[in-house]
């Protein structure tokens, strides 16, 4: 009775002796299992609340920084502080980059809202994964060349056609390849491969970058999780890209996983049934 009252009062670490084989011992073990489950749920809830609080802070920063930059630029242009064409063009290019950054962040938040409510619509049809992968690699080719990273890809001949939402899976590829490039130094490699397996179609994105710390690995697909805060701040984002990728893949009935070792690169793999 005392243990039940303590548990009801919020002491989720309450346990009762469970030695013996009689009905009382069985009841005690059941009580302890229930207490352990409640404690695990409470711990998970507290972690989620902490991550949501972090998200508010991160999103606030990621919204405020480009907005402050754009405001300063617009005020400079309005006040006539700069008037030579080259500087004006450079200011406008900076503003365009900031607008794109804000657009990506807002889109990420919208995607997460859809996933949280189970309302992400899929427009599935038989499509060419080869074409999608080729187009995605092409869109990253200039960035990879500028960073000195060797970006390559291949698709096995028997892969196509694939039943998928092309736009959503394109988003997954963009997230995974973008992350790989962001964390791979010059002279490194990023490789993308697609093949057919007994489970369906498997796509892997491998890199020779910095890898993921062991303590971060179980959480990389959690909403709002960004691991090392200093590294995340320098590379930007609200920690939603991988969570969105997981949601899209699961909405297709597939799964996504990661293998990584700090300092030796990472490999993200997802399957589509």
PDB file of C-alpha atoms in Angstrom:
ATOM      1  CA  UNK A   1       0.000   0.000   0.000  1.00  0.00           C
ATOM      2  CA  UNK A   2       2.787   2.436   0.947  1.00  0.00           C
ATOM      3  CA  UNK A   3       4.606   1.706  -2.328  1.00  0.00           C
ATOM      4  CA  UNK A   4       1.451   2.312  -4.369  1.00  0.00           C
ATOM      5  CA  UNK A   5       0.858   5.631  -2.589  1.00  0.00           C
ATOM      6  CA  UNK A   6       4.462   6.688  -3.231  1.00  0.00           C
ATOM      7  CA  UNK A   7       4.114   5.763  -6.907  1.00  0.00           C
ATOM      8  CA  UNK A   8       0.841   7.665  -7.161  1.00  0.00           C
ATOM      9  CA  UNK A   9       2.540  10.631  -5.505  1.00  0.00           C
ATOM     10  CA  UNK A  10       5.142  10.830  -8.266  1.00  0.00           C
ATOM     11  CA  UNK A  11       8.002   8.775  -6.841  1.00  0.00           C
ATOM     12  CA  UNK A  12       8.531   6.631  -9.940  1.00  0.00           C
ATOM     13  CA  UNK A  13      11.637   4.986  -8.511  1.00  0.00           C
ATOM     14  CA  UNK A  14       9.514   3.137  -5.965  1.00  0.00           C
ATOM     15  CA  UNK A  15      10.040  -0.633  -5.922  1.00  0.00           C
ATOM     16  CA  UNK A  16       8.863  -3.430  -3.627  1.00  0.00           C
ATOM     17  CA  UNK A  17      10.639  -6.662  -2.557  1.00  0.00           C
ATOM     18  CA  UNK A  18       9.741  -9.474  -4.949  1.00  0.00           C
ATOM     19  CA  UNK A  19      11.457 -12.562  -3.544  1.00  0.00           C
ATOM     20  CA  UNK A  20       9.623 -15.861  -3.441  1.00  0.00           C
ATOM     21  CA  UNK A  21       7.260 -17.701  -5.752  1.00  0.00           C
ATOM     22  CA  UNK A  22       3.857 -17.065  -4.180  1.00  0.00           C
ATOM     23  CA  UNK A  23       1.090 -14.788  -5.466  1.00  0.00           C
ATOM     24  CA  UNK A  24       2.340 -11.846  -3.403  1.00  0.00           C
ATOM     25  CA  UNK A  25       5.798 -12.111  -4.998  1.00  0.00           C
ATOM     26  CA  UNK A  26       4.219 -12.322  -8.448  1.00  0.00           C
ATOM     27  CA  UNK A  27       2.153  -9.231  -7.690  1.00  0.00           C
ATOM     28  CA  UNK A  28       5.292  -7.443  -6.465  1.00  0.00           C
ATOM     29  CA  UNK A  29       7.155  -8.247  -9.690  1.00  0.00           C
ATOM     30  CA  UNK A  30       4.210  -6.991 -11.742  1.00  0.00           C
ATOM     31  CA  UNK A  31       4.158  -3.819  -9.657  1.00  0.00           C
ATOM     32  CA  UNK A  32       7.882  -3.274 -10.234  1.00  0.00           C
ATOM     33  CA  UNK A  33       7.526  -3.823 -13.968  1.00  0.00           C
ATOM     34  CA  UNK A  34       4.741  -1.249 -14.064  1.00  0.00           C
ATOM     35  CA  UNK A  35       6.873   1.205 -12.078  1.00  0.00           C
ATOM     36  CA  UNK A  36       9.808   0.682 -14.458  1.00  0.00           C
ATOM     37  CA  UNK A  37       7.593   1.328 -17.479  1.00  0.00           C
ATOM     38  CA  UNK A  38       6.164   4.485 -15.896  1.00  0.00           C
ATOM     39  CA  UNK A  39       9.670   5.697 -15.093  1.00  0.00           C
ATOM     40  CA  UNK A  40      10.803   5.044 -18.687  1.00  0.00           C
ATOM     41  CA  UNK A  41       7.790   6.911 -20.101  1.00  0.00           C
ATOM     42  CA  UNK A  42       8.414   9.819 -17.733  1.00  0.00           C
ATOM     43  CA  UNK A  43      12.088   9.959 -18.721  1.00  0.00           C
ATOM     44  CA  UNK A  44      11.159   9.942 -22.413  1.00  0.00           C
ATOM     45  CA  UNK A  45       8.603  12.695 -21.869  1.00  0.00           C
ATOM     46  CA  UNK A  46      11.098  14.875 -20.007  1.00  0.00           C
ATOM     47  CA  UNK A  47      13.640  14.387 -22.793  1.00  0.00           C
ATOM     48  CA  UNK A  48      11.037  15.335 -25.401  1.00  0.00           C
ATOM     49  CA  UNK A  49      10.126  18.462 -23.464  1.00  0.00           C
ATOM     50  CA  UNK A  50      13.800  19.420 -23.246  1.00  0.00           C
ATOM     51  CA  UNK A  51      14.264  18.884 -26.985  1.00  0.00           C
ATOM     52  CA  UNK A  52      11.172  20.959 -27.764  1.00  0.00           C
ATOM     53  CA  UNK A  53      12.523  23.748 -25.589  1.00  0.00           C
ATOM     54  CA  UNK A  54      15.827  23.507 -27.464  1.00  0.00           C
ATOM     55  CA  UNK A  55      13.931  23.641 -30.744  1.00  0.00           C
ATOM     56  CA  UNK A  56      12.277  26.924 -29.794  1.00  0.00           C
ATOM     57  CA  UNK A  57      15.679  28.407 -28.988  1.00  0.00           C
ATOM     58  CA  UNK A  58      17.302  27.054 -32.180  1.00  0.00           C
ATOM     59  CA  UNK A  59      14.446  28.045 -34.468  1.00  0.00           C
ATOM     60  CA  UNK A  60      14.375  31.493 -32.881  1.00  0.00           C
ATOM     61  CA  UNK A  61      18.059  31.894 -33.659  1.00  0.00           C
ATOM     62  CA  UNK A  62      17.762  30.434 -37.160  1.00  0.00           C
ATOM     63  CA  UNK A  63      14.887  32.790 -37.944  1.00  0.00           C
ATOM     64  CA  UNK A  64      16.389  35.826 -36.303  1.00  0.00           C
ATOM     65  CA  UNK A  65      19.844  35.659 -37.927  1.00  0.00           C
ATOM     66  CA  UNK A  66      18.797  35.824 -41.617  1.00  0.00           C
ATOM     67  CA  UNK A  67      16.007  38.306 -40.797  1.00  0.00           C
ATOM     68  CA  UNK A  68      18.479  40.632 -39.070  1.00  0.00           C
ATOM     69  CA  UNK A  69      20.825  40.369 -42.058  1.00  0.00           C
ATOM     70  CA  UNK A  70      18.041  41.139 -44.538  1.00  0.00           C
ATOM     71  CA  UNK A  71      16.808  44.065 -42.475  1.00  0.00           C
ATOM     72  CA  UNK A  72      20.294  45.584 -42.354  1.00  0.00           C
ATOM     73  CA  UNK A  73      20.715  45.137 -46.109  1.00  0.00           C
ATOM     74  CA  UNK A  74      17.325  46.635 -46.956  1.00  0.00           C
ATOM     75  CA  UNK A  75      17.977  49.608 -44.657  1.00  0.00           C
ATOM     76  CA  UNK A  76      21.362  50.192 -46.298  1.00  0.00           C
ATOM     77  CA  UNK A  77      19.792  50.102 -49.760  1.00  0.00           C
ATOM     78  CA  UNK A  78      16.901  52.340 -48.721  1.00  0.00           C
ATOM     79  CA  UNK A  79      19.176  54.918 -47.075  1.00  0.00           C
ATOM     80  CA  UNK A  80      21.499  55.006 -50.080  1.00  0.00           C
ATOM     81  CA  UNK A  81      24.497  53.841 -48.027  1.00  0.00           C
ATOM     82  CA  UNK A  82      25.521  51.676 -50.996  1.00  0.00           C
ATOM     83  CA  UNK A  83      24.805  52.548 -54.589  1.00  0.00           C
ATOM     84  CA  UNK A  84      27.490  50.984 -56.768  1.00  0.00           C
ATOM     85  CA  UNK A  85      26.042  48.114 -58.864  1.00  0.00           C
ATOM     86  CA  UNK A  86      28.485  45.422 -57.715  1.00  0.00           C
ATOM     87  CA  UNK A  87      27.802  45.985 -54.023  1.00  0.00           C
ATOM     88  CA  UNK A  88      24.053  46.191 -54.618  1.00  0.00           C
ATOM     89  CA  UNK A  89      24.178  42.889 -56.506  1.00  0.00           C
ATOM     90  CA  UNK A  90      26.178  41.265 -53.707  1.00  0.00           C
ATOM     91  CA  UNK A  91      23.683  42.521 -51.124  1.00  0.00           C
ATOM     92  CA  UNK A  92      20.766  41.173 -53.169  1.00  0.00           C
ATOM     93  CA  UNK A  93      22.472  37.775 -53.549  1.00  0.00           C
ATOM     94  CA  UNK A  94      22.929  37.610 -49.775  1.00  0.00           C
ATOM     95  CA  UNK A  95      19.267  38.436 -49.283  1.00  0.00           C
ATOM     96  CA  UNK A  96      18.258  35.686 -51.716  1.00  0.00           C
ATOM     97  CA  UNK A  97      20.345  33.150 -49.780  1.00  0.00           C
ATOM     98  CA  UNK A  98      18.709  34.244 -46.548  1.00  0.00           C
ATOM     99  CA  UNK A  99      15.244  33.891 -48.071  1.00  0.00           C
ATOM    100  CA  UNK A 100      16.103  30.356 -49.239  1.00  0.00           C
ATOM    101  CA  UNK A 101      17.362  29.494 -45.766  1.00  0.00           C
ATOM    102  CA  UNK A 102      14.137  30.722 -44.183  1.00  0.00           C
ATOM    103  CA  UNK A 103      12.071  28.858 -46.770  1.00  0.00           C
ATOM    104  CA  UNK A 104      13.841  25.565 -45.991  1.00  0.00           C
ATOM    105  CA  UNK A 105      13.364  26.022 -42.244  1.00  0.00           C
ATOM    106  CA  UNK A 106       9.669  26.856 -42.574  1.00  0.00           C
ATOM    107  CA  UNK A 107       9.166  23.892 -44.912  1.00  0.00           C
ATOM    108  CA  UNK A 108      10.891  21.606 -42.378  1.00  0.00           C
ATOM    109  CA  UNK A 109       8.560  22.805 -39.631  1.00  0.00           C
ATOM    110  CA  UNK A 110       5.527  22.239 -41.866  1.00  0.00           C
ATOM    111  CA  UNK A 111       6.725  18.728 -42.757  1.00  0.00           C
ATOM    112  CA  UNK A 112       7.206  17.874 -39.076  1.00  0.00           C
ATOM    113  CA  UNK A 113       3.724  19.158 -38.251  1.00  0.00           C
ATOM    114  CA  UNK A 114       2.313  16.832 -40.911  1.00  0.00           C
ATOM    115  CA  UNK A 115       4.281  13.869 -39.569  1.00  0.00           C
ATOM    116  CA  UNK A 116       3.257  14.556 -35.961  1.00  0.00           C
ATOM    117  CA  UNK A 117      -0.423  14.483 -36.931  1.00  0.00           C
ATOM    118  CA  UNK A 118      -0.040  11.501 -39.265  1.00  0.00           C
ATOM    119  CA  UNK A 119      -1.272  13.618 -42.127  1.00  0.00           C
ATOM    120  CA  UNK A 120       1.591  13.484 -44.639  1.00  0.00           C
ATOM    121  CA  UNK A 121      -0.066  12.741 -48.012  1.00  0.00           C
ATOM    122  CA  UNK A 122       1.820  10.576 -50.498  1.00  0.00           C
ATOM    123  CA  UNK A 123       1.408  10.754 -54.254  1.00  0.00           C
ATOM    124  CA  UNK A 124       2.772   7.326 -55.142  1.00  0.00           C
ATOM    125  CA  UNK A 125       3.323   6.097 -58.670  1.00  0.00           C
ATOM    126  CA  UNK A 126       5.744   3.892 -60.582  1.00  0.00           C
ATOM    127  CA  UNK A 127       8.765   6.119 -61.164  1.00  0.00           C
ATOM    128  CA  UNK A 128      12.423   5.982 -62.114  1.00  0.00           C
ATOM    129  CA  UNK A 129      14.716   6.012 -59.106  1.00  0.00           C
ATOM    130  CA  UNK A 130      17.650   6.146 -61.551  1.00  0.00           C
ATOM    131  CA  UNK A 131      16.462   9.472 -62.939  1.00  0.00           C
ATOM    132  CA  UNK A 132      15.703  10.872 -59.481  1.00  0.00           C
ATOM    133  CA  UNK A 133      19.126   9.904 -58.158  1.00  0.00           C
ATOM    134  CA  UNK A 134      20.864  11.271 -61.255  1.00  0.00           C
ATOM    135  CA  UNK A 135      19.048  14.604 -60.967  1.00  0.00           C
ATOM    136  CA  UNK A 136      19.816  14.838 -57.234  1.00  0.00           C
ATOM    137  CA  UNK A 137      23.524  14.120 -57.725  1.00  0.00           C
ATOM    138  CA  UNK A 138      23.644  16.708 -60.497  1.00  0.00           C
ATOM    139  CA  UNK A 139      22.105  19.318 -58.196  1.00  0.00           C
ATOM    140  CA  UNK A 140      24.898  18.717 -55.664  1.00  0.00           C
ATOM    141  CA  UNK A 141      27.759  18.397 -58.154  1.00  0.00           C
ATOM    142  CA  UNK A 142      28.813  22.047 -58.036  1.00  0.00           C
ATOM    143  CA  UNK A 143      28.781  22.136 -54.235  1.00  0.00           C
ATOM    144  CA  UNK A 144      30.795  18.919 -54.034  1.00  0.00           C
ATOM    145  CA  UNK A 145      33.347  20.229 -56.535  1.00  0.00           C
ATOM    146  CA  UNK A 146      33.638  23.502 -54.632  1.00  0.00           C
ATOM    147  CA  UNK A 147      34.286  21.596 -51.394  1.00  0.00           C
ATOM    148  CA  UNK A 148      36.753  19.217 -53.038  1.00  0.00           C
ATOM    149  CA  UNK A 149      34.605  16.155 -52.260  1.00  0.00           C
ATOM    150  CA  UNK A 150      34.282  13.281 -54.739  1.00  0.00           C
ATOM    151  CA  UNK A 151      30.517  12.667 -55.160  1.00  0.00           C
ATOM    152  CA  UNK A 152      29.535   9.510 -57.081  1.00  0.00           C
ATOM    153  CA  UNK A 153      26.493   7.291 -57.458  1.00  0.00           C
ATOM    154  CA  UNK A 154      25.212   4.156 -59.134  1.00  0.00           C
ATOM    155  CA  UNK A 155      21.899   2.357 -59.616  1.00  0.00           C
ATOM    156  CA  UNK A 156      21.687  -1.354 -60.359  1.00  0.00           C
ATOM    157  CA  UNK A 157      19.942  -2.127 -63.700  1.00  0.00           C
ATOM    158  CA  UNK A 158      17.033  -4.048 -62.117  1.00  0.00           C
ATOM    159  CA  UNK A 159      15.990  -1.306 -59.678  1.00  0.00           C
ATOM    160  CA  UNK A 160      13.437   0.576 -61.795  1.00  0.00           C
ATOM    161  CA  UNK A 161      10.531   1.097 -61.716  1.00  0.00           C
ATOM    162  CA  UNK A 162       9.917   1.962 -58.051  1.00  0.00           C
ATOM    163  CA  UNK A 163       6.525   2.777 -56.559  1.00  0.00           C
ATOM    164  CA  UNK A 164       7.126   5.948 -54.564  1.00  0.00           C
ATOM    165  CA  UNK A 165       6.271   9.579 -54.044  1.00  0.00           C
ATOM    166  CA  UNK A 166       9.073  11.017 -56.177  1.00  0.00           C
ATOM    167  CA  UNK A 167       9.046  14.453 -54.544  1.00  0.00           C
ATOM    168  CA  UNK A 168       9.171  13.015 -51.004  1.00  0.00           C
ATOM    169  CA  UNK A 169      11.923  10.493 -51.755  1.00  0.00           C
ATOM    170  CA  UNK A 170      13.801  13.288 -53.498  1.00  0.00           C
ATOM    171  CA  UNK A 171      13.587  15.143 -50.202  1.00  0.00           C
ATOM    172  CA  UNK A 172      15.106  12.147 -48.395  1.00  0.00           C
ATOM    173  CA  UNK A 173      17.986  11.978 -50.884  1.00  0.00           C
ATOM    174  CA  UNK A 174      18.556  15.724 -50.576  1.00  0.00           C
ATOM    175  CA  UNK A 175      18.686  15.489 -46.781  1.00  0.00           C
ATOM    176  CA  UNK A 176      21.071  12.519 -46.710  1.00  0.00           C
ATOM    177  CA  UNK A 177      23.432  13.733 -49.448  1.00  0.00           C
ATOM    178  CA  UNK A 178      23.389  17.290 -48.092  1.00  0.00           C
ATOM    179  CA  UNK A 179      24.293  16.025 -44.615  1.00  0.00           C
ATOM    180  CA  UNK A 180      27.063  13.822 -46.003  1.00  0.00           C
ATOM    181  CA  UNK A 181      28.634  16.724 -47.900  1.00  0.00           C
ATOM    182  CA  UNK A 182      28.303  19.035 -44.917  1.00  0.00           C
ATOM    183  CA  UNK A 183      30.294  16.690 -42.684  1.00  0.00           C
ATOM    184  CA  UNK A 184      32.892  15.438 -45.195  1.00  0.00           C
ATOM    185  CA  UNK A 185      36.178  17.371 -45.530  1.00  0.00           C
ATOM    186  CA  UNK A 186      38.056  18.127 -48.741  1.00  0.00           C
ATOM    187  CA  UNK A 187      39.464  15.083 -50.561  1.00  0.00           C
ATOM    188  CA  UNK A 188      36.766  12.951 -48.960  1.00  0.00           C
ATOM    189  CA  UNK A 189      34.155  10.804 -50.720  1.00  0.00           C
ATOM    190  CA  UNK A 190      30.377  10.616 -50.745  1.00  0.00           C
ATOM    191  CA  UNK A 191      28.887   7.594 -52.515  1.00  0.00           C
ATOM    192  CA  UNK A 192      25.234   6.843 -53.262  1.00  0.00           C
ATOM    193  CA  UNK A 193      24.139   3.373 -54.391  1.00  0.00           C
ATOM    194  CA  UNK A 194      20.758   1.788 -55.093  1.00  0.00           C
ATOM    195  CA  UNK A 195      20.071  -1.917 -55.528  1.00  0.00           C
ATOM    196  CA  UNK A 196      17.217  -4.371 -55.276  1.00  0.00           C
ATOM    197  CA  UNK A 197      17.062  -6.796 -52.323  1.00  0.00           C
ATOM    198  CA  UNK A 198      14.573  -9.339 -50.943  1.00  0.00           C
ATOM    199  CA  UNK A 199      13.000  -6.463 -48.958  1.00  0.00           C
ATOM    200  CA  UNK A 200      12.590  -4.175 -51.979  1.00  0.00           C
ATOM    201  CA  UNK A 201      14.851  -1.325 -53.072  1.00  0.00           C
ATOM    202  CA  UNK A 202      17.781  -0.315 -50.871  1.00  0.00           C
ATOM    203  CA  UNK A 203      19.487   3.064 -51.143  1.00  0.00           C
ATOM    204  CA  UNK A 204      22.712   3.831 -49.256  1.00  0.00           C
ATOM    205  CA  UNK A 205      24.523   7.141 -48.775  1.00  0.00           C
ATOM    206  CA  UNK A 206      28.081   6.685 -47.483  1.00  0.00           C
ATOM    207  CA  UNK A 207      30.719   9.257 -46.627  1.00  0.00           C
ATOM    208  CA  UNK A 208      34.271   9.429 -45.315  1.00  0.00           C
ATOM    209  CA  UNK A 209      33.478  12.361 -43.025  1.00  0.00           C
ATOM    210  CA  UNK A 210      33.668  13.034 -39.336  1.00  0.00           C
ATOM    211  CA  UNK A 211      31.196  10.321 -38.365  1.00  0.00           C
ATOM    212  CA  UNK A 212      28.749  10.342 -35.480  1.00  0.00           C
ATOM    213  CA  UNK A 213      29.645  10.040 -31.808  1.00  0.00           C
ATOM    214  CA  UNK A 214      28.507   6.822 -30.130  1.00  0.00           C
ATOM    215  CA  UNK A 215      26.345   8.721 -27.637  1.00  0.00           C
ATOM    216  CA  UNK A 216      24.563  10.553 -30.470  1.00  0.00           C
ATOM    217  CA  UNK A 217      24.001   7.538 -32.712  1.00  0.00           C
ATOM    218  CA  UNK A 218      20.768   6.249 -31.073  1.00  0.00           C
ATOM    219  CA  UNK A 219      19.185   9.709 -31.377  1.00  0.00           C
ATOM    220  CA  UNK A 220      20.033  10.889 -34.903  1.00  0.00           C
ATOM    221  CA  UNK A 221      16.485  10.282 -36.175  1.00  0.00           C
ATOM    222  CA  UNK A 222      14.812  11.950 -33.171  1.00  0.00           C
ATOM    223  CA  UNK A 223      12.925  15.158 -33.867  1.00  0.00           C
ATOM    224  CA  UNK A 224      14.885  18.280 -32.883  1.00  0.00           C
ATOM    225  CA  UNK A 225      18.063  16.307 -31.999  1.00  0.00           C
ATOM    226  CA  UNK A 226      21.280  17.994 -33.127  1.00  0.00           C
ATOM    227  CA  UNK A 227      23.977  16.214 -31.150  1.00  0.00           C
ATOM    228  CA  UNK A 228      26.994  18.366 -30.417  1.00  0.00           C
ATOM    229  CA  UNK A 229      25.590  21.872 -30.046  1.00  0.00           C
ATOM    230  CA  UNK A 230      28.647  23.748 -31.266  1.00  0.00           C
ATOM    231  CA  UNK A 231      28.904  21.647 -34.419  1.00  0.00           C
ATOM    232  CA  UNK A 232      25.154  21.941 -35.041  1.00  0.00           C
ATOM    233  CA  UNK A 233      25.247  25.690 -34.625  1.00  0.00           C
ATOM    234  CA  UNK A 234      28.044  26.016 -37.152  1.00  0.00           C
ATOM    235  CA  UNK A 235      26.238  23.876 -39.723  1.00  0.00           C
ATOM    236  CA  UNK A 236      22.771  25.265 -39.033  1.00  0.00           C
ATOM    237  CA  UNK A 237      19.376  23.589 -39.054  1.00  0.00           C
ATOM    238  CA  UNK A 238      16.877  22.765 -36.375  1.00  0.00           C
ATOM    239  CA  UNK A 239      17.609  19.029 -36.243  1.00  0.00           C
ATOM    240  CA  UNK A 240      14.590  18.080 -38.384  1.00  0.00           C
ATOM    241  CA  UNK A 241      16.103  16.744 -41.624  1.00  0.00           C
ATOM    242  CA  UNK A 242      16.742  13.165 -40.498  1.00  0.00           C
ATOM    243  CA  UNK A 243      13.476  12.989 -38.549  1.00  0.00           C
ATOM    244  CA  UNK A 244      11.612  14.092 -41.688  1.00  0.00           C
ATOM    245  CA  UNK A 245      13.521  11.537 -43.779  1.00  0.00           C
ATOM    246  CA  UNK A 246      12.562   8.780 -41.350  1.00  0.00           C
ATOM    247  CA  UNK A 247       8.914   9.849 -41.433  1.00  0.00           C
ATOM    248  CA  UNK A 248       8.819   9.854 -45.244  1.00  0.00           C
ATOM    249  CA  UNK A 249      10.456   6.432 -45.522  1.00  0.00           C
ATOM    250  CA  UNK A 250       8.154   4.937 -42.888  1.00  0.00           C
ATOM    251  CA  UNK A 251       5.125   6.461 -44.629  1.00  0.00           C
ATOM    252  CA  UNK A 252       6.202   4.404 -47.653  1.00  0.00           C
ATOM    253  CA  UNK A 253       6.312   1.283 -45.476  1.00  0.00           C
ATOM    254  CA  UNK A 254      10.113   1.209 -45.447  1.00  0.00           C
ATOM    255  CA  UNK A 255      12.802   1.702 -42.847  1.00  0.00           C
ATOM    256  CA  UNK A 256      15.941   3.783 -42.446  1.00  0.00           C
ATOM    257  CA  UNK A 257      19.069   3.086 -40.393  1.00  0.00           C
ATOM    258  CA  UNK A 258      22.580   4.360 -39.864  1.00  0.00           C
ATOM    259  CA  UNK A 259      26.010   2.891 -39.245  1.00  0.00           C
ATOM    260  CA  UNK A 260      28.782   5.226 -38.164  1.00  0.00           C
ATOM    261  CA  UNK A 261      31.984   5.595 -36.234  1.00  0.00           C
ATOM    262  CA  UNK A 262      33.434   8.903 -35.104  1.00  0.00           C
ATOM    263  CA  UNK A 263      36.273   9.931 -37.386  1.00  0.00           C
ATOM    264  CA  UNK A 264      35.595   7.188 -39.943  1.00  0.00           C
ATOM    265  CA  UNK A 265      32.445   8.281 -41.734  1.00  0.00           C
ATOM    266  CA  UNK A 266      28.797   7.241 -41.834  1.00  0.00           C
ATOM    267  CA  UNK A 267      26.423   5.191 -43.938  1.00  0.00           C
ATOM    268  CA  UNK A 268      22.695   5.900 -44.041  1.00  0.00           C
ATOM    269  CA  UNK A 269      20.548   3.221 -45.657  1.00  0.00           C
ATOM    270  CA  UNK A 270      16.833   3.210 -46.402  1.00  0.00           C
ATOM    271  CA  UNK A 271      14.592   0.618 -48.024  1.00  0.00           C
ATOM    272  CA  UNK A 272      11.369   0.990 -50.004  1.00  0.00           C
ATOM    273  CA  UNK A 273       9.188  -2.123 -50.214  1.00  0.00           C
TER     274      UNK A 273
END
